[in-house]
Amino acid sequence: MAAFGDVTTVLVGDRDPLLIAGVVIFVAAGWVASLSLHEFGHAIVAYRGGDASVAHKGYLTLDVRKYTDPVLSIVLPLIFLIIGGIPLPGGAVWINRGALRSRGTSSWVSLAGPLSNLAVGAALALVVALVPMAGGLVVAMSYLALLQILTFILNILPIPGLDGWGAIEPYLPPQARAFGAQVRPWAPIILFAILWFFTPASTALWDGAFWIYNGLGGFEEGARAGASVFRFWN
């Protein structure tokens, strides 16, 4: 594994301020960049599926400013990420579902975002496995890859307000869709409260993320080291 000796140094308690700053900046910046890719994934599938309005809204530019509110979409999710290690969904694109060609297209629009996170996580894990690099970069990229997998899992949950619900919503009866619309603002908040305060739920989430991450060839020891450095005050 690339730079394993350097990673071991990190694991045994290296807390160089430059290392901490580098890991925090790399992971935070990488997470914001992945947010753009996530939302671009929604937009490009919607565009090809019949919603031309996404181009006029600037969603096909990969400009993070087009997808976000600075506080609700970047600052607040980053605070939650740093404090609790759980990446809140950050951005949003407004899709004209009525312009999409079919229910299947609508489902793929919802799934495109989480699948982009899965692809980024797999790519980062592959780079760490194949490219020699310094220990600090190993742990930063490994942790960022794990966060991408975690974001994928969270977003595909069939909960109103998340992409997993959007994928199944076109096939639900009107009563279920109406219920989803009513609870959409609150369901993700309740989910994250459960993950925050109910340890078994959080543990199951992380276990699932590591299972997928390891299946993709991820460097688990490096990801755990990156999490430790990123949350340096623990």
Coordinates of N, CA and C in Angstrom, one line a residue:
M1 N 0.9 -1.2 0.0 CA 0.0 0.0 0.0 C 0.9 1.2 0.0
A2 N 0.5 2.3 -0.7 CA 1.3 3.5 -0.9 C 1.6 4.1 0.4
A3 N 2.9 4.5 0.6 CA 3.3 5.3 1.7 C 2.8 4.7 3.0
F4 N 2.8 3.4 3.2 CA 2.3 2.8 4.4 C 3.1 3.2 5.7
G5 N 4.4 3.4 5.5 CA 5.2 3.8 6.7 C 4.7 5.2 7.2
D6 N 4.5 6.1 6.3 CA 4.1 7.4 6.6 C 2.7 7.4 7.3
V7 N 1.8 6.5 6.8 CA 0.5 6.4 7.4 C 0.6 5.9 8.8
T8 N 1.5 4.9 9.0 CA 1.7 4.4 10.4 C 2.1 5.5 11.3
T9 N 3.0 6.4 10.9 CA 3.4 7.5 11.7 C 2.1 8.4 12.1
V10 N 1.2 8.6 11.2 CA 0.0 9.3 11.5 C -0.8 8.6 12.5
L11 N -0.9 7.3 12.3 CA -1.8 6.5 13.2 C -1.3 6.5 14.6
V12 N 0.0 6.6 14.9 CA 0.5 6.5 16.2 C 0.6 7.9 16.9
G13 N 0.0 8.9 16.3 CA -0.2 10.1 17.0 C 0.5 11.4 16.5
D14 N 0.9 11.3 15.2 CA 1.5 12.5 14.6 C 0.4 13.6 14.5
R15 N 0.6 14.7 15.2 CA -0.3 15.8 15.1 C 0.4 17.1 14.7
D16 N 1.2 17.1 13.7 CA 1.8 18.2 13.1 C 0.7 19.2 12.6
P17 N 0.7 20.5 13.0 CA -0.3 21.4 12.6 C -0.4 21.5 11.1
L18 N 0.7 21.4 10.4 CA 0.6 21.5 8.9 C -0.1 20.3 8.3
L19 N 0.1 19.1 9.0 CA -0.6 17.9 8.5 C -2.1 18.0 8.7
I20 N -2.4 18.5 9.9 CA -3.9 18.7 10.2 C -4.5 19.7 9.3
A21 N -3.8 20.8 9.1 CA -4.4 21.9 8.2 C -4.5 21.3 6.8
G22 N -3.5 20.6 6.3 CA -3.6 20.0 4.9 C -4.7 19.0 4.8
V23 N -4.9 18.1 5.7 CA -5.9 17.1 5.6 C -7.3 17.8 5.7
V24 N -7.5 18.7 6.6 CA -8.8 19.4 6.7 C -9.1 20.2 5.5
I25 N -8.2 20.9 4.9 CA -8.4 21.7 3.7 C -8.7 20.8 2.5
F26 N -7.9 19.8 2.4 CA -8.1 18.9 1.3 C -9.5 18.2 1.3
V27 N -9.8 17.7 2.5 CA -11.1 16.9 2.6 C -12.3 17.9 2.4
A28 N -12.2 19.1 3.1 CA -13.3 20.0 2.9 C -13.5 20.5 1.5
A29 N -12.4 20.9 0.8 CA -12.4 21.3 -0.5 C -12.9 20.2 -1.5
G30 N -12.4 19.0 -1.2 CA -12.8 17.8 -2.0 C -14.3 17.5 -1.9
W31 N -14.8 17.7 -0.6 CA -16.2 17.4 -0.4 C -17.1 18.5 -1.2
V32 N -16.7 19.7 -1.1 CA -17.4 20.8 -1.9 C -17.4 20.5 -3.4
A33 N -16.2 20.1 -3.9 CA -16.1 19.8 -5.3 C -17.0 18.6 -5.6
S34 N -17.1 17.6 -4.8 CA -17.9 16.4 -5.0 C -19.4 16.8 -5.0
L35 N -19.7 17.8 -4.2 CA -21.1 18.3 -4.2 C -21.5 18.8 -5.6
S36 N -20.6 19.5 -6.2 CA -20.8 20.0 -7.6 C -21.0 18.8 -8.6
L37 N -20.2 17.8 -8.4 CA -20.4 16.6 -9.3 C -21.7 15.9 -9.1
H38 N -22.1 15.9 -7.8 CA -23.4 15.2 -7.4 C -24.5 16.0 -8.1
E39 N -24.5 17.3 -8.0 CA -25.6 18.0 -8.6 C -25.6 18.1 -10.1
F40 N -24.3 18.1 -10.6 CA -24.2 18.0 -12.1 C -24.7 16.7 -12.6
G41 N -24.5 15.6 -11.8 CA -25.1 14.4 -12.2 C -26.6 14.4 -12.4
H42 N -27.3 15.0 -11.4 CA -28.7 15.2 -11.5 C -29.1 16.0 -12.8
A43 N -28.3 17.1 -13.0 CA -28.7 18.0 -14.0 C -28.4 17.4 -15.4
I44 N -27.3 16.7 -15.6 CA -27.0 16.3 -17.0 C -28.0 15.2 -17.4
V45 N -28.4 14.3 -16.5 CA -29.4 13.3 -16.8 C -30.7 13.9 -17.1
A46 N -31.1 14.9 -16.3 CA -32.4 15.6 -16.5 C -32.3 16.3 -17.9
Y47 N -31.2 16.9 -18.2 CA -31.1 17.6 -19.5 C -31.3 16.6 -20.7
R48 N -30.6 15.5 -20.6 CA -30.8 14.5 -21.6 C -32.1 13.8 -21.6
G49 N -32.8 13.9 -20.4 CA -34.1 13.3 -20.3 C -35.3 14.2 -20.6
G50 N -35.0 15.4 -21.1 CA -36.0 16.3 -21.6 C -36.2 17.6 -20.9
D51 N -35.5 17.9 -19.8 CA -35.6 19.1 -19.1 C -34.5 20.1 -19.5
A52 N -34.8 20.9 -20.5 CA -33.8 21.8 -21.0 C -33.6 23.0 -20.1
S53 N -34.4 23.2 -19.1 CA -34.3 24.4 -18.2 C -33.1 24.3 -17.4
V54 N -32.5 23.1 -17.1 CA -31.3 23.1 -16.3 C -30.1 23.8 -16.9
A55 N -30.1 23.8 -18.3 CA -29.0 24.5 -18.9 C -29.1 26.0 -18.7
H56 N -30.3 26.6 -18.8 CA -30.6 28.0 -18.6 C -30.3 28.4 -17.1
K57 N -30.5 27.5 -16.2 CA -30.2 27.8 -14.8 C -28.7 27.7 -14.4
G58 N -27.9 27.2 -15.4 CA -26.5 27.1 -15.1 C -26.0 25.9 -14.4
Y59 N -26.9 24.9 -14.4 CA -26.6 23.6 -13.7 C -25.6 22.8 -14.4
L60 N -25.3 23.0 -15.7 CA -24.4 22.2 -16.5 C -23.0 22.8 -16.5
T61 N -22.7 23.7 -15.6 CA -21.4 24.5 -15.6 C -20.4 23.9 -14.6
L62 N -20.9 23.0 -13.7 CA -20.0 22.6 -12.6 C -19.6 23.7 -11.7
D63 N -20.3 24.8 -11.7 CA -20.1 26.0 -10.9 C -20.8 25.8 -9.6
V64 N -20.1 25.5 -8.4 CA -20.8 25.2 -7.2 C -21.7 26.3 -6.7
R65 N -21.5 27.5 -7.1 CA -22.4 28.6 -6.7 C -23.8 28.5 -7.3
K66 N -23.9 27.7 -8.4 CA -25.2 27.5 -9.0 C -26.1 26.5 -8.3
Y67 N -25.4 25.7 -7.5 CA -26.1 24.6 -6.8 C -26.4 24.9 -5.3
T68 N -25.9 26.0 -4.8 CA -25.9 26.1 -3.3 C -26.4 27.4 -2.8
D69 N -26.8 27.4 -1.5 CA -26.9 28.5 -0.7 C -25.6 28.5 0.2
P70 N -24.9 29.6 0.3 CA -23.6 29.6 1.0 C -23.6 29.0 2.4
V71 N -24.7 29.4 3.1 CA -24.7 28.9 4.5 C -25.4 27.5 4.6
L72 N -26.5 27.3 4.1 CA -27.3 26.1 4.2 C -26.6 24.9 3.4
S73 N -25.9 25.2 2.3 CA -25.4 24.2 1.5 C -23.9 23.9 1.7
I74 N -23.2 24.9 2.2 CA -21.8 24.6 2.4 C -21.3 24.8 3.8
V75 N -21.6 25.9 4.4 CA -21.1 26.2 5.8 C -21.7 25.2 6.8
L76 N -23.0 25.1 6.8 CA -23.7 24.2 7.8 C -23.3 22.7 7.6
P77 N -23.3 22.2 6.4 CA -22.9 20.8 6.2 C -21.4 20.6 6.6
L78 N -20.6 21.5 6.3 CA -19.2 21.4 6.7 C -19.0 21.3 8.2
I79 N -19.8 22.1 8.9 CA -19.8 22.1 10.4 C -20.2 20.7 10.9
F80 N -21.3 20.2 10.3 CA -21.7 18.9 10.7 C -20.7 17.8 10.4
L81 N -20.0 18.0 9.2 CA -19.0 17.0 8.8 C -17.8 17.0 9.8
I82 N -17.4 18.2 10.2 CA -16.2 18.4 11.0 C -16.6 17.9 12.4
I83 N -17.7 18.2 12.9 CA -18.1 17.9 14.3 C -18.5 16.4 14.4
G84 N -19.3 15.9 13.5 CA -19.9 14.6 13.6 C -19.4 13.6 12.6
G85 N -18.7 14.0 11.6 CA -18.2 13.1 10.6 C -19.3 12.6 9.6
I86 N -20.5 13.2 9.7 CA -21.6 12.8 8.8 C -21.8 13.9 7.7
P87 N -21.7 13.6 6.5 CA -21.8 14.6 5.4 C -23.3 14.8 5.1
L88 N -23.8 16.0 5.5 CA -25.2 16.3 5.2 C -25.3 16.6 3.7
P89 N -26.4 16.2 3.1 CA -26.6 16.6 1.7 C -26.5 18.1 1.6
G90 N -25.8 18.6 0.6 CA -25.5 20.1 0.6 C -26.2 20.9 -0.4
G91 N -26.2 20.5 -1.6 CA -26.7 21.3 -2.7 C -28.1 20.9 -3.2
A92 N -28.5 21.6 -4.2 CA -29.8 21.3 -4.8 C -30.0 21.8 -6.2
V93 N -30.5 21.1 -7.1 CA -30.9 21.6 -8.4 C -32.4 21.4 -8.5
W94 N -33.1 22.3 -9.1 CA -34.5 22.3 -9.3 C -34.8 21.7 -10.7
I95 N -35.4 20.5 -10.7 CA -35.7 19.8 -11.9 C -37.2 20.0 -12.2
N96 N -37.5 20.2 -13.5 CA -38.8 20.2 -14.0 C -39.2 18.8 -14.3
R97 N -39.8 18.1 -13.3 CA -40.1 16.7 -13.5 C -41.1 16.5 -14.6
G98 N -42.0 17.5 -14.8 CA -43.0 17.3 -15.8 C -42.4 17.3 -17.2
A99 N -41.2 17.8 -17.4 CA -40.6 17.8 -18.7 C -39.9 16.5 -19.0
L100 N -39.7 15.7 -18.0 CA -38.9 14.4 -18.3 C -39.8 13.4 -19.0
R101 N -39.1 12.6 -19.8 CA -39.8 11.7 -20.8 C -40.6 10.6 -20.1
S102 N -40.1 10.1 -19.0 CA -40.7 8.9 -18.4 C -40.5 8.9 -16.9
R103 N -41.2 8.0 -16.2 CA -40.9 7.7 -14.8 C -39.5 7.2 -14.6
G104 N -39.1 6.3 -15.5 CA -37.8 5.8 -15.4 C -36.7 6.8 -15.5
T105 N -36.9 7.8 -16.4 CA -36.0 8.9 -16.5 C -35.9 9.7 -15.2
S106 N -37.1 9.9 -14.6 CA -37.1 10.7 -13.3 C -36.4 9.9 -12.2
S107 N -36.5 8.6 -12.2 CA -35.7 7.8 -11.2 C -34.2 8.0 -11.4
W108 N -33.8 7.9 -12.7 CA -32.4 8.0 -13.0 C -31.8 9.4 -12.7
V109 N -32.6 10.4 -12.8 CA -32.2 11.7 -12.4 C -31.9 11.8 -11.0
S110 N -32.7 11.1 -10.1 CA -32.5 11.1 -8.7 C -31.2 10.3 -8.4
L111 N -31.1 9.2 -9.0 CA -30.0 8.2 -8.7 C -28.6 8.8 -9.2
A112 N -28.6 9.6 -10.2 CA -27.4 10.1 -10.8 C -26.5 10.8 -9.8
G113 N -27.0 11.5 -8.9 CA -26.2 12.2 -7.9 C -25.5 11.3 -7.0
P114 N -26.2 10.4 -6.3 CA -25.5 9.4 -5.4 C -24.5 8.5 -6.2
L115 N -24.9 8.1 -7.4 CA -23.9 7.3 -8.2 C -22.7 8.0 -8.5
S116 N -22.7 9.4 -8.6 CA -21.5 10.1 -8.9 C -20.6 10.1 -7.6
N117 N -21.2 10.1 -6.4 CA -20.4 10.0 -5.2 C -19.8 8.6 -5.1
L118 N -20.5 7.6 -5.5 CA -19.9 6.3 -5.5 C -18.8 6.2 -6.5
A119 N -18.9 6.8 -7.7 CA -17.8 6.7 -8.6 C -16.6 7.5 -8.2
V120 N -16.8 8.7 -7.5 CA -15.7 9.4 -7.0 C -15.0 8.7 -5.9
G121 N -15.8 8.1 -5.0 CA -15.2 7.3 -4.0 C -14.3 6.1 -4.5
A122 N -14.8 5.4 -5.5 CA -14.1 4.3 -6.1 C -12.8 4.8 -6.8
A123 N -12.9 6.0 -7.5 CA -11.8 6.5 -8.2 C -10.7 6.9 -7.2
L124 N -11.1 7.6 -6.1 CA -10.1 8.0 -5.1 C -9.4 6.8 -4.4
A125 N -10.2 5.7 -4.1 CA -9.6 4.5 -3.6 C -8.6 3.9 -4.5
L126 N -9.0 3.9 -5.8 CA -8.0 3.3 -6.8 C -6.8 4.1 -6.9
V127 N -6.9 5.4 -6.9 CA -5.6 6.3 -6.9 C -4.7 6.0 -5.7
V128 N -5.3 5.9 -4.5 CA -4.5 5.6 -3.3 C -3.8 4.3 -3.5
A129 N -4.5 3.3 -4.0 CA -4.0 2.0 -4.1 C -2.8 1.9 -5.2
L130 N -2.9 2.7 -6.2 CA -1.9 2.6 -7.3 C -0.8 3.6 -7.4
V131 N -1.1 4.8 -6.8 CA -0.1 5.9 -7.0 C 0.6 6.2 -5.7
P132 N 2.0 6.1 -5.7 CA 2.8 6.4 -4.5 C 2.6 7.9 -4.2
M133 N 2.4 8.2 -2.9 CA 2.2 9.5 -2.4 C 2.5 9.6 -1.0
A134 N 2.7 10.9 -0.5 CA 3.0 11.1 0.9 C 1.9 10.7 1.8
G135 N 2.3 10.4 3.1 CA 1.3 9.8 4.0 C 0.1 10.7 4.3
G136 N 0.4 12.1 4.3 CA -0.7 13.0 4.6 C -1.7 12.9 3.5
L137 N -1.3 12.8 2.2 CA -2.2 12.8 1.1 C -2.9 11.4 1.1
V138 N -2.2 10.4 1.5 CA -2.9 9.1 1.5 C -4.1 9.1 2.5
V139 N -3.9 9.6 3.7 CA -5.0 9.6 4.7 C -6.1 10.6 4.3
A140 N -5.7 11.7 3.7 CA -6.7 12.7 3.2 C -7.6 12.1 2.1
M141 N -7.0 11.5 1.1 CA -7.7 10.9 0.0 C -8.5 9.7 0.4
S142 N -8.0 8.9 1.3 CA -8.7 7.7 1.8 C -9.9 8.1 2.6
Y143 N -9.8 9.1 3.4 CA -11.0 9.6 4.2 C -12.0 10.2 3.3
L144 N -11.6 11.0 2.3 CA -12.5 11.6 1.4 C -13.2 10.6 0.6
A145 N -12.5 9.5 0.2 CA -13.2 8.4 -0.5 C -14.2 7.8 0.3
L146 N -13.9 7.5 1.6 CA -14.9 6.9 2.5 C -16.1 7.8 2.7
L147 N -15.9 9.2 2.8 CA -17.0 10.1 2.9 C -17.9 10.1 1.6
Q148 N -17.3 9.8 0.5 CA -18.1 9.7 -0.7 C -19.0 8.5 -0.7
I149 N -18.5 7.4 -0.1 CA -19.3 6.2 0.0 C -20.4 6.4 1.0
L150 N -20.1 7.1 2.1 CA -21.1 7.5 3.1 C -22.2 8.3 2.6
T151 N -21.8 9.3 1.8 CA -22.8 10.2 1.1 C -23.7 9.4 0.2
F152 N -23.1 8.5 -0.6 CA -23.9 7.6 -1.4 C -24.9 6.9 -0.7
I153 N -24.6 6.2 0.5 CA -25.5 5.5 1.2 C -26.6 6.4 1.8
L154 N -26.3 7.5 2.4 CA -27.2 8.4 2.9 C -28.3 8.9 1.9
N155 N -27.8 9.2 0.7 CA -28.6 9.8 -0.3 C -29.6 8.8 -1.0
I156 N -29.2 7.5 -1.0 CA -30.1 6.5 -1.6 C -31.1 5.9 -0.6
L157 N -31.1 6.4 0.6 CA -32.1 5.9 1.5 C -33.5 6.4 1.1
P158 N -34.5 5.6 1.1 CA -35.8 5.9 0.6 C -36.6 6.8 1.6
I159 N -36.1 8.0 1.9 CA -36.6 8.9 2.8 C -37.0 10.2 2.1
P160 N -38.2 10.7 2.3 CA -38.5 12.0 1.6 C -37.5 13.1 1.9
G161 N -37.1 13.7 0.8 CA -36.1 14.7 0.8 C -34.7 14.3 0.4
L162 N -34.6 12.9 0.3 CA -33.3 12.4 -0.2 C -33.5 11.7 -1.6
D163 N -32.4 11.5 -2.2 CA -32.5 11.0 -3.6 C -33.1 9.6 -3.7
G164 N -33.0 8.8 -2.7 CA -33.6 7.5 -2.8 C -35.1 7.5 -2.8
W165 N -35.7 8.5 -2.2 CA -37.1 8.7 -2.3 C -37.5 9.2 -3.7
G166 N -36.7 10.1 -4.2 CA -36.9 10.6 -5.5 C -36.9 9.5 -6.6
A167 N -36.1 8.5 -6.3 CA -36.0 7.4 -7.3 C -37.3 6.5 -7.3
I168 N -37.9 6.4 -6.2 CA -39.1 5.5 -6.1 C -40.4 6.3 -6.2
E169 N -40.3 7.6 -6.0 CA -41.5 8.4 -5.9 C -42.4 8.3 -7.2
P170 N -41.8 8.3 -8.4 CA -42.7 8.2 -9.6 C -43.6 7.0 -9.6
Y171 N -43.2 5.9 -8.9 CA -44.0 4.7 -8.9 C -44.9 4.5 -7.7
L172 N -44.9 5.5 -6.8 CA -45.8 5.4 -5.6 C -47.2 5.9 -5.9
P173 N -48.1 5.5 -5.1 CA -49.5 6.0 -5.3 C -49.6 7.4 -4.8
P174 N -50.6 8.1 -5.3 CA -50.7 9.6 -5.0 C -50.7 9.8 -3.5
Q175 N -51.3 9.0 -2.7 CA -51.3 9.2 -1.2 C -49.9 9.2 -0.6
A176 N -49.1 8.3 -1.1 CA -47.7 8.2 -0.6 C -46.9 9.4 -1.1
R177 N -47.1 9.8 -2.3 CA -46.4 11.0 -2.8 C -46.8 12.3 -2.0
A178 N -48.1 12.4 -1.7 CA -48.6 13.5 -0.9 C -48.0 13.5 0.5
F179 N -47.9 12.3 1.1 CA -47.3 12.2 2.4 C -45.8 12.6 2.4
G180 N -45.2 12.1 1.3 CA -43.7 12.5 1.2 C -43.5 14.0 1.1
A181 N -44.4 14.6 0.3 CA -44.3 16.1 0.2 C -44.5 16.8 1.5
Q182 N -45.4 16.3 2.3 CA -45.6 16.9 3.6 C -44.5 16.8 4.6
V183 N -43.8 15.6 4.6 CA -42.7 15.4 5.6 C -41.4 15.7 5.0
R184 N -41.3 16.0 3.7 CA -40.0 16.3 3.1 C -39.1 17.2 3.8
P185 N -39.6 18.4 4.4 CA -38.7 19.3 5.1 C -38.1 18.7 6.4
W186 N -38.8 17.8 7.0 CA -38.4 17.3 8.3 C -37.8 16.0 8.3
A187 N -38.1 15.1 7.3 CA -37.6 13.7 7.4 C -36.0 13.7 7.4
P188 N -35.3 14.4 6.6 CA -33.8 14.3 6.7 C -33.3 14.8 8.1
I189 N -34.0 15.8 8.6 CA -33.5 16.3 10.0 C -33.7 15.2 11.0
I190 N -34.9 14.5 10.9 CA -35.1 13.4 11.9 C -34.1 12.3 11.7
L191 N -33.8 12.0 10.4 CA -32.8 11.0 10.1 C -31.4 11.4 10.8
F192 N -31.0 12.6 10.6 CA -29.7 13.0 11.1 C -29.7 13.1 12.6
A193 N -30.8 13.4 13.2 CA -30.9 13.4 14.7 C -30.8 11.9 15.2
I194 N -31.4 11.0 14.5 CA -31.3 9.6 14.9 C -29.8 9.1 14.8
L195 N -29.2 9.5 13.7 CA -27.8 9.1 13.5 C -26.9 9.8 14.5
W196 N -27.2 11.0 15.0 CA -26.4 11.7 15.9 C -26.6 11.1 17.3
F197 N -27.8 10.8 17.7 CA -28.1 10.4 19.1 C -28.2 8.9 19.3
F198 N -28.5 8.1 18.3 CA -28.7 6.7 18.4 C -27.5 6.0 17.9
T199 N -26.6 5.6 18.7 CA -25.4 5.0 18.3 C -25.5 3.8 17.4
P200 N -26.4 2.8 17.7 CA -26.5 1.7 16.8 C -26.8 2.1 15.3
A201 N -27.6 3.1 15.1 CA -27.9 3.6 13.8 C -26.6 4.1 13.1
S202 N -25.9 4.9 13.8 CA -24.7 5.5 13.3 C -23.6 4.4 13.0
T203 N -23.5 3.5 13.9 CA -22.6 2.3 13.7 C -22.9 1.5 12.5
A204 N -24.2 1.3 12.3 CA -24.7 0.5 11.1 C -24.3 1.3 9.8
L205 N -24.5 2.6 9.9 CA -24.2 3.4 8.7 C -22.7 3.3 8.4
W206 N -21.8 3.5 9.4 CA -20.4 3.5 9.1 C -19.9 2.0 8.7
D207 N -20.5 1.0 9.4 CA -20.2 -0.4 9.0 C -20.5 -0.6 7.5
G208 N -21.7 -0.1 7.1 CA -22.1 -0.3 5.7 C -21.1 0.5 4.7
A209 N -20.7 1.7 5.2 CA -19.8 2.4 4.3 C -18.4 1.8 4.2
F210 N -17.9 1.2 5.3 CA -16.6 0.5 5.3 C -16.8 -0.8 4.5
W211 N -17.9 -1.4 4.5 CA -18.1 -2.7 3.8 C -18.0 -2.4 2.3
I212 N -18.6 -1.3 1.8 CA -18.6 -1.0 0.4 C -17.2 -0.5 0.1
Y213 N -16.6 0.4 0.9 CA -15.3 1.0 0.7 C -14.2 -0.1 0.6
N214 N -14.3 -1.1 1.5 CA -13.3 -2.2 1.4 C -13.5 -3.0 0.2
G215 N -14.8 -3.2 -0.2 CA -15.1 -4.0 -1.4 C -14.5 -3.3 -2.7
L216 N -14.4 -2.0 -2.6 CA -13.8 -1.2 -3.8 C -12.3 -1.2 -3.7
G217 N -11.7 -1.8 -2.7 CA -10.3 -1.8 -2.6 C -9.7 -0.7 -1.8
G218 N -10.6 0.0 -1.0 CA -10.2 1.1 -0.2 C -9.2 0.7 0.9
F219 N -8.4 1.7 1.3 CA -7.4 1.5 2.4 C -8.0 1.9 3.7
E220 N -8.6 0.9 4.4 CA -9.3 1.2 5.6 C -8.5 1.9 6.7
E221 N -7.3 1.4 6.9 CA -6.4 2.0 7.9 C -6.1 3.5 7.6
G222 N -5.9 3.8 6.3 CA -5.7 5.2 5.9 C -6.9 6.0 6.1
A223 N -8.1 5.5 5.8 CA -9.4 6.2 6.0 C -9.6 6.5 7.5
R224 N -9.3 5.6 8.3 CA -9.5 5.8 9.8 C -8.5 6.8 10.3
A225 N -7.3 6.8 9.8 CA -6.3 7.8 10.1 C -6.7 9.1 9.7
G226 N -7.3 9.2 8.5 CA -7.7 10.5 8.0 C -8.9 11.1 8.8
A227 N -9.8 10.2 9.2 CA -10.9 10.6 10.1 C -10.3 11.2 11.4
S228 N -9.3 10.5 11.9 CA -8.7 10.9 13.2 C -8.0 12.3 13.1
V229 N -7.3 12.5 12.0 CA -6.7 13.8 11.8 C -7.7 14.9 11.5
F230 N -8.7 14.6 10.7 CA -9.7 15.6 10.3 C -10.4 16.1 11.5
R231 N -10.7 15.1 12.4 CA -11.4 15.5 13.7 C -10.3 15.5 14.8
F232 N -9.4 16.4 14.7 CA -8.1 16.4 15.4 C -8.3 16.6 16.9
W233 N -9.4 17.2 17.3 CA -9.6 17.6 18.7 C -10.0 16.4 19.6
N234 N -10.5 15.2 18.9 CA -10.9 14.1 19.6 C -9.7 13.3 20.2

